[in-house]
Every structure is written in structure tokens, then in C-alpha cells.
Coordinates of C-alpha atoms (C1' of nucleotides) in Angstrom, one line a residue:
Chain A
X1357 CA 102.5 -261.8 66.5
X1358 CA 100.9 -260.6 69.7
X1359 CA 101.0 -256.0 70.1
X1360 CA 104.1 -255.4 72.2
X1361 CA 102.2 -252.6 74.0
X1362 CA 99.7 -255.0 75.0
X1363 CA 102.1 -257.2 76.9
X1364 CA 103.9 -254.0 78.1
X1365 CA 101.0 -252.0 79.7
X1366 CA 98.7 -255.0 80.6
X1367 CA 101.3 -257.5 81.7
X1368 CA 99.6 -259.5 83.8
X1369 CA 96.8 -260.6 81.6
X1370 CA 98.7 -261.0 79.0
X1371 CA 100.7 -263.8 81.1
X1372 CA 97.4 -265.0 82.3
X1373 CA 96.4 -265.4 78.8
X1374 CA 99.5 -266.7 77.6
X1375 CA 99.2 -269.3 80.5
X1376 CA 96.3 -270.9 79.0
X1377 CA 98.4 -271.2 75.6
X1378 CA 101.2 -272.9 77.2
X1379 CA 103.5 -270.1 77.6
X1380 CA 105.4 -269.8 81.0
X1381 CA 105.1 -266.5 82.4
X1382 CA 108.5 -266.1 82.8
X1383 CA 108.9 -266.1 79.3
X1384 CA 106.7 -263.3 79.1
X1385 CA 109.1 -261.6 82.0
X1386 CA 112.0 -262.2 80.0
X1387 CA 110.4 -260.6 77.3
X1388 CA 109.8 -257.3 79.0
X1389 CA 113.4 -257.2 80.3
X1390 CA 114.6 -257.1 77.1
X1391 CA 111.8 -254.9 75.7
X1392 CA 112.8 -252.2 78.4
X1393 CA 116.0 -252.2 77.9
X1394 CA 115.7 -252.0 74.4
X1395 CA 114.0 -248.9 75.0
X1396 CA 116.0 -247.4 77.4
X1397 CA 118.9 -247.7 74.7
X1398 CA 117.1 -246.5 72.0
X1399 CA 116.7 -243.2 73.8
X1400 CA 120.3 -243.1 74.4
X1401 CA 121.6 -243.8 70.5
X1402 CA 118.5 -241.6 69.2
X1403 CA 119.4 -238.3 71.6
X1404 CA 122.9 -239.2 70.1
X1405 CA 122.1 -239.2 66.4
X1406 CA 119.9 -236.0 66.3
X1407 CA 123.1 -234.4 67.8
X1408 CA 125.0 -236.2 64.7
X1409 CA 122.4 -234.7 62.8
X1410 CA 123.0 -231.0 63.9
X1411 CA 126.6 -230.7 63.7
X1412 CA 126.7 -232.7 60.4
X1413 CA 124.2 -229.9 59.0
X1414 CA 126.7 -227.2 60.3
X1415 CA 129.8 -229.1 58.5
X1416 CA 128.0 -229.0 55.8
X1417 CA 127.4 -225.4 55.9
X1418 CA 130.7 -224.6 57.1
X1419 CA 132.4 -226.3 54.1
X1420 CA 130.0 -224.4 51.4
X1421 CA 131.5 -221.3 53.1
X1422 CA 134.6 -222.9 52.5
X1423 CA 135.3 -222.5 56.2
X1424 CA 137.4 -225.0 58.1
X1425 CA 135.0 -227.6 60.0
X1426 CA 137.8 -230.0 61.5
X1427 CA 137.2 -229.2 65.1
X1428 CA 133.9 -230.4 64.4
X1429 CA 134.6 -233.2 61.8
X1430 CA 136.9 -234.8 65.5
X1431 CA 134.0 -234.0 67.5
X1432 CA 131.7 -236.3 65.3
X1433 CA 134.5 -239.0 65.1
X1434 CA 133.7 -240.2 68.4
X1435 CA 129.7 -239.5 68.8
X1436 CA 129.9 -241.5 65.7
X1437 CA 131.6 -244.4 67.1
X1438 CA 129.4 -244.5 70.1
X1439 CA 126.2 -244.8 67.9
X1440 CA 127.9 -247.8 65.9
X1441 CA 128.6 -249.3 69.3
X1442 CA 124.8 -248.9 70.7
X1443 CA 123.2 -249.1 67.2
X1444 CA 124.8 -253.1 67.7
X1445 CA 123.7 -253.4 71.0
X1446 CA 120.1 -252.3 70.1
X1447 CA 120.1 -254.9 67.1
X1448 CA 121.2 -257.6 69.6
X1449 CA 118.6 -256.2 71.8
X1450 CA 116.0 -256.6 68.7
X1451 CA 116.6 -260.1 67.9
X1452 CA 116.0 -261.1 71.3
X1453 CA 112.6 -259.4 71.7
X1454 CA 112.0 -260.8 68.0
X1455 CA 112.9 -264.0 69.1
X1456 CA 110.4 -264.7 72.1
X1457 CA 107.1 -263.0 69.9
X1458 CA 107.8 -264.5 67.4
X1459 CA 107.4 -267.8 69.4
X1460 CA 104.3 -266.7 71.3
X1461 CA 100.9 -268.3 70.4
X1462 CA 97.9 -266.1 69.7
X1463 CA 95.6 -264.8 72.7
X1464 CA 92.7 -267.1 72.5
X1465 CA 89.0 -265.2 72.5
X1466 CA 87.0 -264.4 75.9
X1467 CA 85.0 -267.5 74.9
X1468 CA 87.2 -270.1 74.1
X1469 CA 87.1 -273.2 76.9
X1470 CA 90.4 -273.1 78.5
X1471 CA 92.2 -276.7 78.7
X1472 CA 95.2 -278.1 78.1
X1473 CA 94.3 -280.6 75.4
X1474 CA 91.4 -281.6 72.9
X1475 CA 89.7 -283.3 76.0
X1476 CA 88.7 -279.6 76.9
X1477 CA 87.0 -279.0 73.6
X1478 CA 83.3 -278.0 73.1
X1479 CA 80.8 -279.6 71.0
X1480 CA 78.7 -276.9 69.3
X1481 CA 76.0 -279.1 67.3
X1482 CA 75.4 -282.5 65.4
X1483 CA 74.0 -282.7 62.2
X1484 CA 72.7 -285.7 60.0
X1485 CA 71.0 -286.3 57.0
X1486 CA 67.0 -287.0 57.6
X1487 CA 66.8 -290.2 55.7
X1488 CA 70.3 -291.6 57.2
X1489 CA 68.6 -294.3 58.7
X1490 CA 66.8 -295.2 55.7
X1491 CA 69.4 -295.5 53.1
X1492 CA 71.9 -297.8 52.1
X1493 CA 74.6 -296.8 53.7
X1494 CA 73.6 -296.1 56.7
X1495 CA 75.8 -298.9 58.0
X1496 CA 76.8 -297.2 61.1
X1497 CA 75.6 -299.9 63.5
X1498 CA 76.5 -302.9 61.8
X1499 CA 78.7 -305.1 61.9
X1500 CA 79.9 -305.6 58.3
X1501 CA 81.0 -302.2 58.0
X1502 CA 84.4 -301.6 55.9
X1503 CA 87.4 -298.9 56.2
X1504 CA 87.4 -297.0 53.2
X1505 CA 91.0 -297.6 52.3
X1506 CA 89.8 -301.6 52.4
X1507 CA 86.8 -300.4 49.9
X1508 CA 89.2 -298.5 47.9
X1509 CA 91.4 -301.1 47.1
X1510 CA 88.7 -303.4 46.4
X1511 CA 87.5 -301.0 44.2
X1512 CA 90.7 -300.7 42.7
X1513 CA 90.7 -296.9 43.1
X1514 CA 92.6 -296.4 46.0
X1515 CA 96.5 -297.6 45.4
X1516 CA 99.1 -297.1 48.6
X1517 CA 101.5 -300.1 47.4
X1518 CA 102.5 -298.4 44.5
X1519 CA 102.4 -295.5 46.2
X1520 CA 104.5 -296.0 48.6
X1521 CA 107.2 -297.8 46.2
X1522 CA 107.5 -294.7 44.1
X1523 CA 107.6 -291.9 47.0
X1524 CA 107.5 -293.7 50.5
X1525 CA 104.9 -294.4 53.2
X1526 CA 102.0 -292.4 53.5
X1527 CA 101.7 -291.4 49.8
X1528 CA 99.3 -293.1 47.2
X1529 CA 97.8 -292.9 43.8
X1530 CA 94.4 -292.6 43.2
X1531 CA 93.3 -295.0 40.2
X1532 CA 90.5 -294.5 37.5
X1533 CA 86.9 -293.7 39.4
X1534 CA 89.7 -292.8 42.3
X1535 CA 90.9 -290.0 40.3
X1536 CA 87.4 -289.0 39.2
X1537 CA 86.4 -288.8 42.2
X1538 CA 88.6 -287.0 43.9
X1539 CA 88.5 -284.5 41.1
X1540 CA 84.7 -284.6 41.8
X1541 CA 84.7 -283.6 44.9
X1542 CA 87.1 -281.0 44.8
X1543 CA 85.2 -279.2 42.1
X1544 CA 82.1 -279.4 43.3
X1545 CA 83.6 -278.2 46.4
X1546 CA 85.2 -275.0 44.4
X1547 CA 81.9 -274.3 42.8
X1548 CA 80.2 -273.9 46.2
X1549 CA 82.6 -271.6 47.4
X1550 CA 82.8 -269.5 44.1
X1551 CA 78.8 -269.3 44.8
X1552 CA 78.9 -267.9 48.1
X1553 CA 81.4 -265.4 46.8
X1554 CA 84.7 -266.6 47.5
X1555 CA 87.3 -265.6 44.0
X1556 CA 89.0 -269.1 43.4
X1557 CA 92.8 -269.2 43.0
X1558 CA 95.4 -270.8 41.7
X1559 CA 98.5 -270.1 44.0
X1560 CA 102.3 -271.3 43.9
X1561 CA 102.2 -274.1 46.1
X1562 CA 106.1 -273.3 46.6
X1563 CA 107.1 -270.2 49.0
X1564 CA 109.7 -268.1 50.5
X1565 CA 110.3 -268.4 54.3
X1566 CA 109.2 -264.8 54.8
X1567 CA 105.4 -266.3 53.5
X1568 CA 105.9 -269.3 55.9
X1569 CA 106.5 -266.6 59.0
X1570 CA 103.9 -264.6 58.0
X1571 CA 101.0 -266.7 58.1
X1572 CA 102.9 -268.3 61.8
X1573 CA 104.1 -271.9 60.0
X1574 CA 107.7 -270.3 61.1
X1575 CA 110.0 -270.2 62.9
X1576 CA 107.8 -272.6 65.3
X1577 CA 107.3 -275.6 63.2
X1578 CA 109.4 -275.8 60.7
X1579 CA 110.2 -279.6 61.5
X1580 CA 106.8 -280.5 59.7
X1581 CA 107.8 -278.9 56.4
X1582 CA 108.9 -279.7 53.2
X1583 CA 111.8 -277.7 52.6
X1584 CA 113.2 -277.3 49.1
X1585 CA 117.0 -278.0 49.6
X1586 CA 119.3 -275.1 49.8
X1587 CA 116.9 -272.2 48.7
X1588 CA 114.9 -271.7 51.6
X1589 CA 111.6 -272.2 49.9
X1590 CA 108.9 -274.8 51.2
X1591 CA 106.2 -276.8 49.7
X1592 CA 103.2 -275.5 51.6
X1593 CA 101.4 -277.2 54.3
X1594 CA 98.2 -275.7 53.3
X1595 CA 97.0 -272.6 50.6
X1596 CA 96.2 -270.4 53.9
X1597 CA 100.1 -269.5 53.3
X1598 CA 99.9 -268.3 49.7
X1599 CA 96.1 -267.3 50.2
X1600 CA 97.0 -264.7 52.9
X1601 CA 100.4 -264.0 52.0
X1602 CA 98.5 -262.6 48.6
X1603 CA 98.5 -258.7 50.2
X1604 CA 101.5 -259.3 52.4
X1605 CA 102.8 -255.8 53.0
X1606 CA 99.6 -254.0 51.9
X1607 CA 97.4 -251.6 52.6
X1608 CA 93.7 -252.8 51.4
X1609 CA 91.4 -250.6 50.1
X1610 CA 88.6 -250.5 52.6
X1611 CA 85.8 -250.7 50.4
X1612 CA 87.4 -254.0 49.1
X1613 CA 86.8 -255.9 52.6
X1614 CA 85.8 -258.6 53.2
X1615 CA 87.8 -260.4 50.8
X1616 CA 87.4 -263.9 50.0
X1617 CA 89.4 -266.2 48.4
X1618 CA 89.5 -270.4 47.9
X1619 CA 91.5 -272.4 46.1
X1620 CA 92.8 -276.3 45.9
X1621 CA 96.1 -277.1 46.3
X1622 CA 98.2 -280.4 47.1
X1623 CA 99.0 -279.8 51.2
X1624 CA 102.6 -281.0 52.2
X1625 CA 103.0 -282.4 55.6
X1626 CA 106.2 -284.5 57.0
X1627 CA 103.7 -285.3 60.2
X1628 CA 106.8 -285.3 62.3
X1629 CA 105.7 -287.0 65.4
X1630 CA 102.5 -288.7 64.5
X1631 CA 104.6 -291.7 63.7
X1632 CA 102.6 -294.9 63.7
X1633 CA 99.1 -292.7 64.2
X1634 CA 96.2 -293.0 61.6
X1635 CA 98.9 -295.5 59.7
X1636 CA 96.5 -296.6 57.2
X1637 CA 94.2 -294.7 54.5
X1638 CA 93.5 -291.5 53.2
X1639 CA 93.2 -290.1 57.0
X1640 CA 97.0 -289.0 57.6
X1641 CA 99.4 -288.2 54.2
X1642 CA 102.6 -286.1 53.2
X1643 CA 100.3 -285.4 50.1
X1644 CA 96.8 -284.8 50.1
X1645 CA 94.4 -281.9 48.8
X1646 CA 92.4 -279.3 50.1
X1647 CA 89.9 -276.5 49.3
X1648 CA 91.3 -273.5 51.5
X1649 CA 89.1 -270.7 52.3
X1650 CA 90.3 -267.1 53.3
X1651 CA 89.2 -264.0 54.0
X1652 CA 90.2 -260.7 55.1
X1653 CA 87.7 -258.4 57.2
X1654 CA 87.5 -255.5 59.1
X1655 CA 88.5 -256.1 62.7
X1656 CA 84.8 -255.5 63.5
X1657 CA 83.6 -258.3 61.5
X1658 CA 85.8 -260.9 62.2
X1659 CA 83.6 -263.3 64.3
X1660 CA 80.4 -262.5 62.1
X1661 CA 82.6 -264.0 58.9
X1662 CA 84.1 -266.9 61.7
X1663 CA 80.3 -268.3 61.7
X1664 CA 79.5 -267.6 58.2
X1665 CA 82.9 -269.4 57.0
X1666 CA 82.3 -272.6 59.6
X1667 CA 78.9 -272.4 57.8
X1668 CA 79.8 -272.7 54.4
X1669 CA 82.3 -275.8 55.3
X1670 CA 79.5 -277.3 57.1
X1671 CA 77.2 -276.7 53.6
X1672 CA 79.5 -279.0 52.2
X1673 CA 78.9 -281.9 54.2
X1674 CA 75.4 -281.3 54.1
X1675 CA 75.0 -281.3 50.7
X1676 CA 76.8 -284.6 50.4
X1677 CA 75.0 -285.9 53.1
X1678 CA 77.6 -286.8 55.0
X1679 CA 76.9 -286.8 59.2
X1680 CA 79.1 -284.3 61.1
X1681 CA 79.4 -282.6 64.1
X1682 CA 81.2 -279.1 64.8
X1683 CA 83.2 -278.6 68.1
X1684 CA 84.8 -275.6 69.8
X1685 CA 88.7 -275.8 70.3
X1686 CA 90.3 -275.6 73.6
X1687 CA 93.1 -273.1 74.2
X1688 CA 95.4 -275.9 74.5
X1689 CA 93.9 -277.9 71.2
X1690 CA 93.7 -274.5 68.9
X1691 CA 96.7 -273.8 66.5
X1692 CA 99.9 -271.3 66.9
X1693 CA 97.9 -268.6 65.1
X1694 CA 94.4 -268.8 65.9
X1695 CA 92.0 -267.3 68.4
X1696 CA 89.1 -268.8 68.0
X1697 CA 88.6 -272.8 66.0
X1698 CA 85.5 -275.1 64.9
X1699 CA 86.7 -278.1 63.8
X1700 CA 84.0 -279.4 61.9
X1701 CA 84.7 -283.7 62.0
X1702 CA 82.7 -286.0 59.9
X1703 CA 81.5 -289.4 60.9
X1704 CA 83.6 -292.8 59.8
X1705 CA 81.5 -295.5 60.7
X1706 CA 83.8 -298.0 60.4
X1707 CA 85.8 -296.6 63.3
X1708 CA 82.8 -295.3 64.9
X1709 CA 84.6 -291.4 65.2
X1710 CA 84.1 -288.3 64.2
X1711 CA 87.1 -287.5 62.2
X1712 CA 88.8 -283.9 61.6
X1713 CA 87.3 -282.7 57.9
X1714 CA 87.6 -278.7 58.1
X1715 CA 89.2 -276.3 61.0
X1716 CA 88.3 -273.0 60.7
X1717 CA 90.2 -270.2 62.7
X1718 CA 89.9 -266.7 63.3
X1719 CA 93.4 -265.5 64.0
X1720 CA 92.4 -261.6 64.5
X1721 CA 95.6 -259.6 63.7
X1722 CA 97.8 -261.9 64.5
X1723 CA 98.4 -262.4 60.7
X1724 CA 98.1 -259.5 60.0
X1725 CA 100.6 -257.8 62.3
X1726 CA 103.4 -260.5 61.4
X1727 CA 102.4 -259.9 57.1
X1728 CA 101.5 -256.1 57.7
X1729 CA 98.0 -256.1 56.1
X1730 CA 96.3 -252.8 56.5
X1731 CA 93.5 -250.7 55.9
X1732 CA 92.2 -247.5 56.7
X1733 CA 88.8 -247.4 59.1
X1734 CA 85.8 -244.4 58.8
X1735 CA 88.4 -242.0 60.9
X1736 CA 91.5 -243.0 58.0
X1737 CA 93.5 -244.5 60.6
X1738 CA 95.4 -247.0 59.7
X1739 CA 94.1 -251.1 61.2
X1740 CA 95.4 -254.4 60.6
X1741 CA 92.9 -256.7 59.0
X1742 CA 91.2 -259.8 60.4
X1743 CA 92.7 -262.6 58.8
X1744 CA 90.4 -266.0 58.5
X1745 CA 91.2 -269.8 57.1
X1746 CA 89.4 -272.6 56.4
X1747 CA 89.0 -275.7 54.9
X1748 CA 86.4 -276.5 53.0
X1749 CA 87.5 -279.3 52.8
X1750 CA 90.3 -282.0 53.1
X1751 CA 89.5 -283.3 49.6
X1752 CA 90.9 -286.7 50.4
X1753 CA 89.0 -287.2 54.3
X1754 CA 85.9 -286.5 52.2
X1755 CA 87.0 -289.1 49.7
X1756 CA 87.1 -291.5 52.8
X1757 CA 84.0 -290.1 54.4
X1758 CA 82.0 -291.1 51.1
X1759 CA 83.9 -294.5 50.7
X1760 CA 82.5 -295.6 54.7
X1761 CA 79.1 -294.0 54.5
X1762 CA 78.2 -294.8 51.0
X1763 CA 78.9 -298.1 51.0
X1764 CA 76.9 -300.8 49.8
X1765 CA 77.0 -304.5 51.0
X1766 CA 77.7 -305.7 47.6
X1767 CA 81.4 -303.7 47.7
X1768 CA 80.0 -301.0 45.8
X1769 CA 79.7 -297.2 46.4
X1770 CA 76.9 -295.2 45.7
X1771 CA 77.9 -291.6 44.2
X1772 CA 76.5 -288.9 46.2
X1773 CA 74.3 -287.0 44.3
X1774 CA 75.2 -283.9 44.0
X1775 CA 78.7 -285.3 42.9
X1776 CA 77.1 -287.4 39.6
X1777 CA 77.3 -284.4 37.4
X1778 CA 80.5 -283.9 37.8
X1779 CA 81.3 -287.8 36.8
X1780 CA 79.1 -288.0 33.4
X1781 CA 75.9 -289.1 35.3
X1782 CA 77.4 -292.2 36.9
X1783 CA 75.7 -293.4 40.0
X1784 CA 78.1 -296.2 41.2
X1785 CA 81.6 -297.2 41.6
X1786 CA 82.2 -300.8 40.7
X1787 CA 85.3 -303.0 41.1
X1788 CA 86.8 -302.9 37.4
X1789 CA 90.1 -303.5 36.0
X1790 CA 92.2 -299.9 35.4
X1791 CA 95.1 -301.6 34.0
Chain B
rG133 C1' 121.7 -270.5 33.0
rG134 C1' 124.7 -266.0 30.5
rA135 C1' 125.1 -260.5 29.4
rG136 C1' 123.5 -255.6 29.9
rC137 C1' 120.2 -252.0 32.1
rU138 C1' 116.9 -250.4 36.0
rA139 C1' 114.9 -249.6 41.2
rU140 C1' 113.9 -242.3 44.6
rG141 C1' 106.7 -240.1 47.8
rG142 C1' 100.0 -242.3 45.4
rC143 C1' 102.0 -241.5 39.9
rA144 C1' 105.8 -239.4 36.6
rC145 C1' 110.7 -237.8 37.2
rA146 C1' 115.6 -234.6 39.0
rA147 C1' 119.8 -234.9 42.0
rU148 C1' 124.2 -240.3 41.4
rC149 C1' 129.8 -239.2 37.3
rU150 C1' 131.9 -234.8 41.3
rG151 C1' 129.2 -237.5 49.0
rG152 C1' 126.8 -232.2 52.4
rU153 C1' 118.9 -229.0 52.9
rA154 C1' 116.0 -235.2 48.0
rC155 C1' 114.2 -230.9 42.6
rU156 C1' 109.9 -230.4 39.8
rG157 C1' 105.2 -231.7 37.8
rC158 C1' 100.6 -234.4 38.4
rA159 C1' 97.3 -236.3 42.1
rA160 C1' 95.6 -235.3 47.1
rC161 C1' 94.2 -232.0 51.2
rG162 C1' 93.2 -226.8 53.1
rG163 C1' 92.1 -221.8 51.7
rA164 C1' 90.8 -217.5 48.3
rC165 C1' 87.6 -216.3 44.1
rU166 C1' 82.2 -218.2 42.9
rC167 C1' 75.1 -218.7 44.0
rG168 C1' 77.8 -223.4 43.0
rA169 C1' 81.5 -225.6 40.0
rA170 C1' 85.5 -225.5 36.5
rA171 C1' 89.8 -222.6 35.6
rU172 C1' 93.2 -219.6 38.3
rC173 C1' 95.9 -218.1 42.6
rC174 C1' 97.9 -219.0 47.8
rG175 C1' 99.3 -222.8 51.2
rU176 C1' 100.2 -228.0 53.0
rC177 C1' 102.0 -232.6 51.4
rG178 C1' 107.4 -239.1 52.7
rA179 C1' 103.7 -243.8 53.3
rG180 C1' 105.0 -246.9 57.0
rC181 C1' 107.9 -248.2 61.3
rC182 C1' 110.3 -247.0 66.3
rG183 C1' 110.9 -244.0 70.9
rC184 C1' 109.3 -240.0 74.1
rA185 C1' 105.1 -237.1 75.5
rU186 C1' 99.8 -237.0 75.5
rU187 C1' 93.3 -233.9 77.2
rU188 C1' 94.8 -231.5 72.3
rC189 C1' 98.6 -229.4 68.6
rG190 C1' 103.4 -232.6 69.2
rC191 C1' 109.1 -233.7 69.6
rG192 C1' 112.9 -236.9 68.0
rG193 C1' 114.8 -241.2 65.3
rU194 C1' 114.4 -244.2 60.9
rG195 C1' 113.1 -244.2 56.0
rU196 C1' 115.9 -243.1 48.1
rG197 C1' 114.2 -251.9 46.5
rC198 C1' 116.8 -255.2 50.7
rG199 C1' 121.3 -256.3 53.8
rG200 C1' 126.2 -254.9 55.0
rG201 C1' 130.8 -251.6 54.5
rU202 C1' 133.6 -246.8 54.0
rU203 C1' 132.9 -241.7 56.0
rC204 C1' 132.1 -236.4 60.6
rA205 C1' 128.3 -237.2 56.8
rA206 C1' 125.8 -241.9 51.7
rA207 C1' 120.2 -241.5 47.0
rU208 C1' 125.4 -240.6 45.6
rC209 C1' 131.3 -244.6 46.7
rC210 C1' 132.3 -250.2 47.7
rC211 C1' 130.5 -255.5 48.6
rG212 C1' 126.4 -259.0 48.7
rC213 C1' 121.2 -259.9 47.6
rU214 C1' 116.2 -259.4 45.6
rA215 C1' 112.8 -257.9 41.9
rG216 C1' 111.7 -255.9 37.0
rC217 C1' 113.1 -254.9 31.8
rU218 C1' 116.0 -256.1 27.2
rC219 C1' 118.9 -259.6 24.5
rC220 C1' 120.9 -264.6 24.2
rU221 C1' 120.1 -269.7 25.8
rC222 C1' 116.5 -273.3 27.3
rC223 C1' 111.4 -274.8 27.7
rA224 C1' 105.4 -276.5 28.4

RNA sequence: GGAGCUAUGGCACAAUCUGGUACUGCAACGGACUCGAAAUCCGUCGAGCCGCAUUUCGCGGUGUGCGGGUUCAAAUCCCGCUAGCUCCUCCA
């Protein structure tokens, strides 16, 4: 949620900066109409209660005397019935203001590109391995280059029939080296982070609505979720809702920050919209997994962490060797909550794209003002915290991203190195019966 | 899932039956004493949120788990909810 105050006394830039978000200024007009007569009325029922307050001390006074206090017991009848009345228009009042911040994006940061879609976003740098060219799978340029999903069910690994029998389109299983893989990845992956300092987690993958607003999922988007029926709970979209939900209503202790947490957790998307997109493959699920990164910093620190997060997704790829390149998102590309994204995408050869593996957002206080995080600066005044997220990474892109670049002409895969000791030393995946 | 109990400052608790200034202790902060500290004594102490004012001290409202209701007035009475504890039931 954006600082009223800020809206208030620097209007126009805020609607300038809203602009750029997609927000009609209007809106923002709208906003302040209700805003200031909120206030006015507020002055009104407040003047009115510290009256209530008085008199209902001298009642009180008068009947310990045991004096007779009727005259101003009537007197109170109606000063009382006026603050009902204006204490419902102020809620009214309330839920309107509520009702238009809690729809309105995050600012974006001075440096973001301004644009209305992903055509305006920045590329910040490539990377490959040194020997690409030289290996085996290095099959960007030719011509007998396979999608991973087509390798995986060669392999055997990679099941979406059966998948889609027992839960529906866009679910699958993952089958024998499938499994092991995946579970390769994702703990190598949690050992990284765990090494750079991050405290893994195990979160409930299952929250409350208030979570849900808190992070910004809600009230905006909850058409994408999977709501459990009739108890307003939700399976999460991603563990940046449990993950910074965790000191929801806190104050942290300052000498705790910055605090970083990862954990994997199935992600639960109904991709409302995206119908027909990315049909095929690992690329676009209901289900899949991901490594979450979070952290919370002083407000100071923020963008420092930003680069050093992006970096450690990026450490990642590099160590699996897997070519990527990290862009800048547009105002009009970046998410509800965020002020500043790196996607990081790696390359599928078989399409010959970069594809989306790890976004990575600074969302300054906006978090933190909607979950009240706090802590307490040099002076003691009370802050909201930074709040970052991150993947790091989709577990079942990177899956694909090792199928297509690690290919081998024969229809095998070679294991990425770094990934053989976590499956018993095996360098290969062959096609082999599971059944 | 069933029954009972509980929820009050950073912590521990009182006031709830019988509606009327939210008690006390610990902790914290300021001061006295001291070379300094401990102990002792004196003083301050409801976090947060909202509004007004602002160069500074501020003023008012809200705030006894959450949401309603009754009342001139609610920690207290009534209704709903949430969380925790105990017992039963169930379960990995």
C-alpha cells in the first residue's frame, strides 16, 4: 500500500507516477475526495467524543456523590446518537479510501524504464558458460534440437497424460530420474542459498486471506488463486506469501536485519487468462516448485540486498551452466507490489528464447505498510522494513532448461555436474522402463 | 469433531460476579546518593494507529484478542469470531 500523505501533500507526482503504473489519475482524484472528507468528519465525531468524554467523567462523579446526573445523562443521549451516526459515515468513508489503495500498484523506482509493456524492458547483461560452444549440448544452432517435454517423455521421466487424467491440463508427474531430478535441483538449489546465509523454511503452503493481502496477491488478483472452498484460505501462488507474512504485525529487532529466509514449496497458479499460452511442458503449470528467497532490510539497504539477491539467483544458473541473461522490468511489465524487477530468463534452445527462470523484486514498504513490519532506526523511531522476493529458482523451468541444453544426440541427458552428487554419482539419464 | 477454561502495557498480574479515573510488581527510562557501580530513594512509563498543530514541548481521538450490540458511559453485560490451554474423540 502506497503512504496516504504521500498522495495527499505531493499529489501530482504521485499521479504522474501512478500514470506510468496504469492508474488513471482520476482515480487518484477520487481518492483524495474521499480522503478529505474523511478527515473533515473525523474532526467533527472526534471534537464530539472528547465532549462525551467530559461530561461522562462528571456523571460519574456526580453519581459517586450520589447526586442526581439526569440533566446530563439527556444531554449525552443525543451527542451520543450523533457520534453513532458520523462514527457510520466515517466507516463508509474508510472503506472507500481502503478500497482504491488497496488497488494501487507500487511507485516504481527513479530508474525503472517507463513503458507500458515487456517491450519497454532493459537488458542488463548476458552470461554463458566459457566452453558452451564446445560441449555437447551446445545444440543451440542446430537443427536437431528437441523441447524438453519431447526429451522427457522419451526419457520416460516427464508424464503429462497421466497427469492430466488424474488432476486436469497443465499438471504432470514426474517419473523415476524425473523425480530425482527435480529433487536434485531443488536441493542443490537450497544448499546454495543456506550458504549465502539465507535460514531455509518449511512454510504452510495454505493461508488466510489477510496473508494473501499482505504480501499484495489480494484483493487484485484473486481470479488466479486456488481458493480452499468455503474457508477463505488459498493454496499459495508462491512462498513470498508465507515467507514475508512470517513477522506480519511485528516490530523487528533492528539488530536482526537483514533477514533472510528460502524455502521450496509447490506454487499454485489457475493462470486465468493465459489460456492456450506455453500449452505444452514444464513452462506454464497449476503445480510446479520453487526455491523462494526473502529478505527483510533496513530501508537504507534495500537496493544493495536487490543486486546481491539477483546475484545469488544468477549463481545458480552459473553453477549449472546454464546461459542466461538478466533484464530490467518496465513499469508496465513489473508486478502489483514491486518497485524495482530483474527477471533473470534462461536460454531454451529449442525455441530459440530466453525464458522467465527467477524475478526478483524490491517492493520497498509497500509490504511492509500493508503487513505492518517494523523496526526501530539509530534515533528509535519506528520504520517499516524493506521487503524483498525472489526466486531462486522455478525448480521445474530449470528442469526444462537442463533437458534442452544438456541434451545429447543420442536422446540422452548429461547431468550437470554440480547436480551428480545429489543423484548417487550418476552422470546420464537414459530412456529406461519405470513401470 | 465435542466439552470446559483462558485472552488486560515488554513480562507477571488486579479490577469482570455488582458497568463509572485500568491496581500493583518486575523491566525500561530520567534524577538523587557514589570516584564509579550495586543497593536504596524520588520521578516518568499503553505499544501502535488516526486527526489537528508543528521550529520545539504538544493537543485530541482510538486502543483491555478481533467484530458487532445494549448504555449517558463497557475490561466489566449480550451476540458472533479467532487463538491458546485442559480433557474426550480421531490421526501420521
Amino acid at each position: 500500500m502506497l503512504d496516504i500523505r504521500y498522495i495527499r501533500k505531493d499529489s501530482e507526482n504521485a499521479k504522474r507516477r501512478l500514470k506510468d503504473r496504469g492508474i488513471n489519475p482520476d482515480t487518484v482524484d477520487q481518492l483524495l475526495v474521499f480522503d478529505q472528507k474523511r478527515r473533515e468528519l473525523i474532526q467533527k465525531v472526534e471534537s464530539l467524543k472528547a465532549q462525551r468524554n467530559k461530561v461522562s467523567d462528571k456523571i460519574a462523579f456526580a453519581k459517586r456523590q450520589k447526586e442526581d446526573a439526569s440533566e446530563a445523562i439527556m444531554q449525552m443521549k443525543q451527542v451520543g446518537a450523533d457520534i453513532k451516526k458520523l462514527d457510520n459515515e466515517q466507516s463508509l468513508l474508510e472503506s472507500q479510501v481502503q478500497e482504491i489503495s488497496a488497488h494501487l500498484p507500487n511507485l516504481a523506482a527513479a530508474e525503472v524504464p517507463v513503458g507500458p509493456d515487456e517491450a519497454a524492458n532493459v537488458e542488463q547483461r548476458t552470461w554463458e558458460p566459457k566452453d558452451y560452444g564446445s560441449r555437447p549440448h551446445a545444440l543451440k544452432e542446430t537443427a536437431g534440437v528437441k523441447a524438453h517435454y519431447e526429451i522427457g517423455e522419451n526419457l520416460g521421466i516427464l508424464d503429462f497424460e497421466r497427469g492430466a487424467k488424474v488432476s486436469g491440463a497443465r499438471f504432470l508427474y514426474y517419473v523415476g530420474d524425473g523425480a530425482r531430478l527435480e529433487r536434485a535441483v531443488y536441493n542443490f538449489m537450497l544448499d546454495e542459498h543456506r550458504r549465502e546465509g539465507y535460514t531455509e523454511m518449511i512454510t504452510p503452503i495454505v493461508v488466510n486471506d489477510s496473508a494473501m493481502f499482505g504480501t499484495g496477491q489480494y484483493p487484485k488478483f484473486q481470479e488466479d488463486a486456488y481458493r480452499v472452498e468455503g474457508l477463505d484460505q488459498t493454496y499459495i501462488p508462491t512462498a513470498e506469501v508465507p515467507l514475508t507474512n512470517y513477522y506480519s504485525g511485528e516490530e523487528i529487532p533492528s539488530e536482526d536485519l537483514p533477514i533472510k529466509f528460502t524455502a521450496l514449496s509447490p506454487s499454485f497458479r489457475k493462470e486465468a487468462g493465459s489460456a492456450g499460452k506455453d500449452t505444452r511442458g514444464l513452462i506454464r503449470l497449476h503445480q510446479f516448485n520453487k526455491v523462494e528467497m526473502v529478505k527483510f532490510t533496513r530501508q537504507e539497504d534495500s537496493y544493495n540486498e536487490l543486486e546481491k539477491m539477483t546475484a545469488d539467483a544468477e549463481n545458480i544458473l552459473q553453477k549449472l551452466n546454464l546461459p542466461y541473461h538478466v533484464i530490467m522490468l518496465s513499469t508496465g511489465d513489473m508486478g502489483f507490489s514491486a518497485a524495482k524487477t530483474y527477471d533473470i530468463e534462461v536460454w531454451m534452445p529449442q525455441q530459440n528464447v530466453y525464458r522467465e527462470i527467477s524475478s526478483v523484486s524490491n517492493t520497498e514498504d509497500f509490504q511492509a505498510r500493508r503487513m505492518h513490519i517494523t523496526y526501530r532506526d539509530e534515533d528509535n523511531k519506528l520504520k517499516l522494513v524493506h521487503t524483498l522476493n525472489g526466486s531462486g529458482l522455478a525448480v521445474g523451468r530449470t528442469v526444462a532448461a537442463i533437458l534442452e541444453n544438456y541434451q545429447n544426440e543420442d536422446g540422452s541427458v548429461t547431468i550437470p555436474e554440480v547436480l551428480r552428487p545429489y543423484m548417487g554419482g550418476q552422470e546420464k539419464l537414459h530412456a529406461t522402463s519405470h513401470h
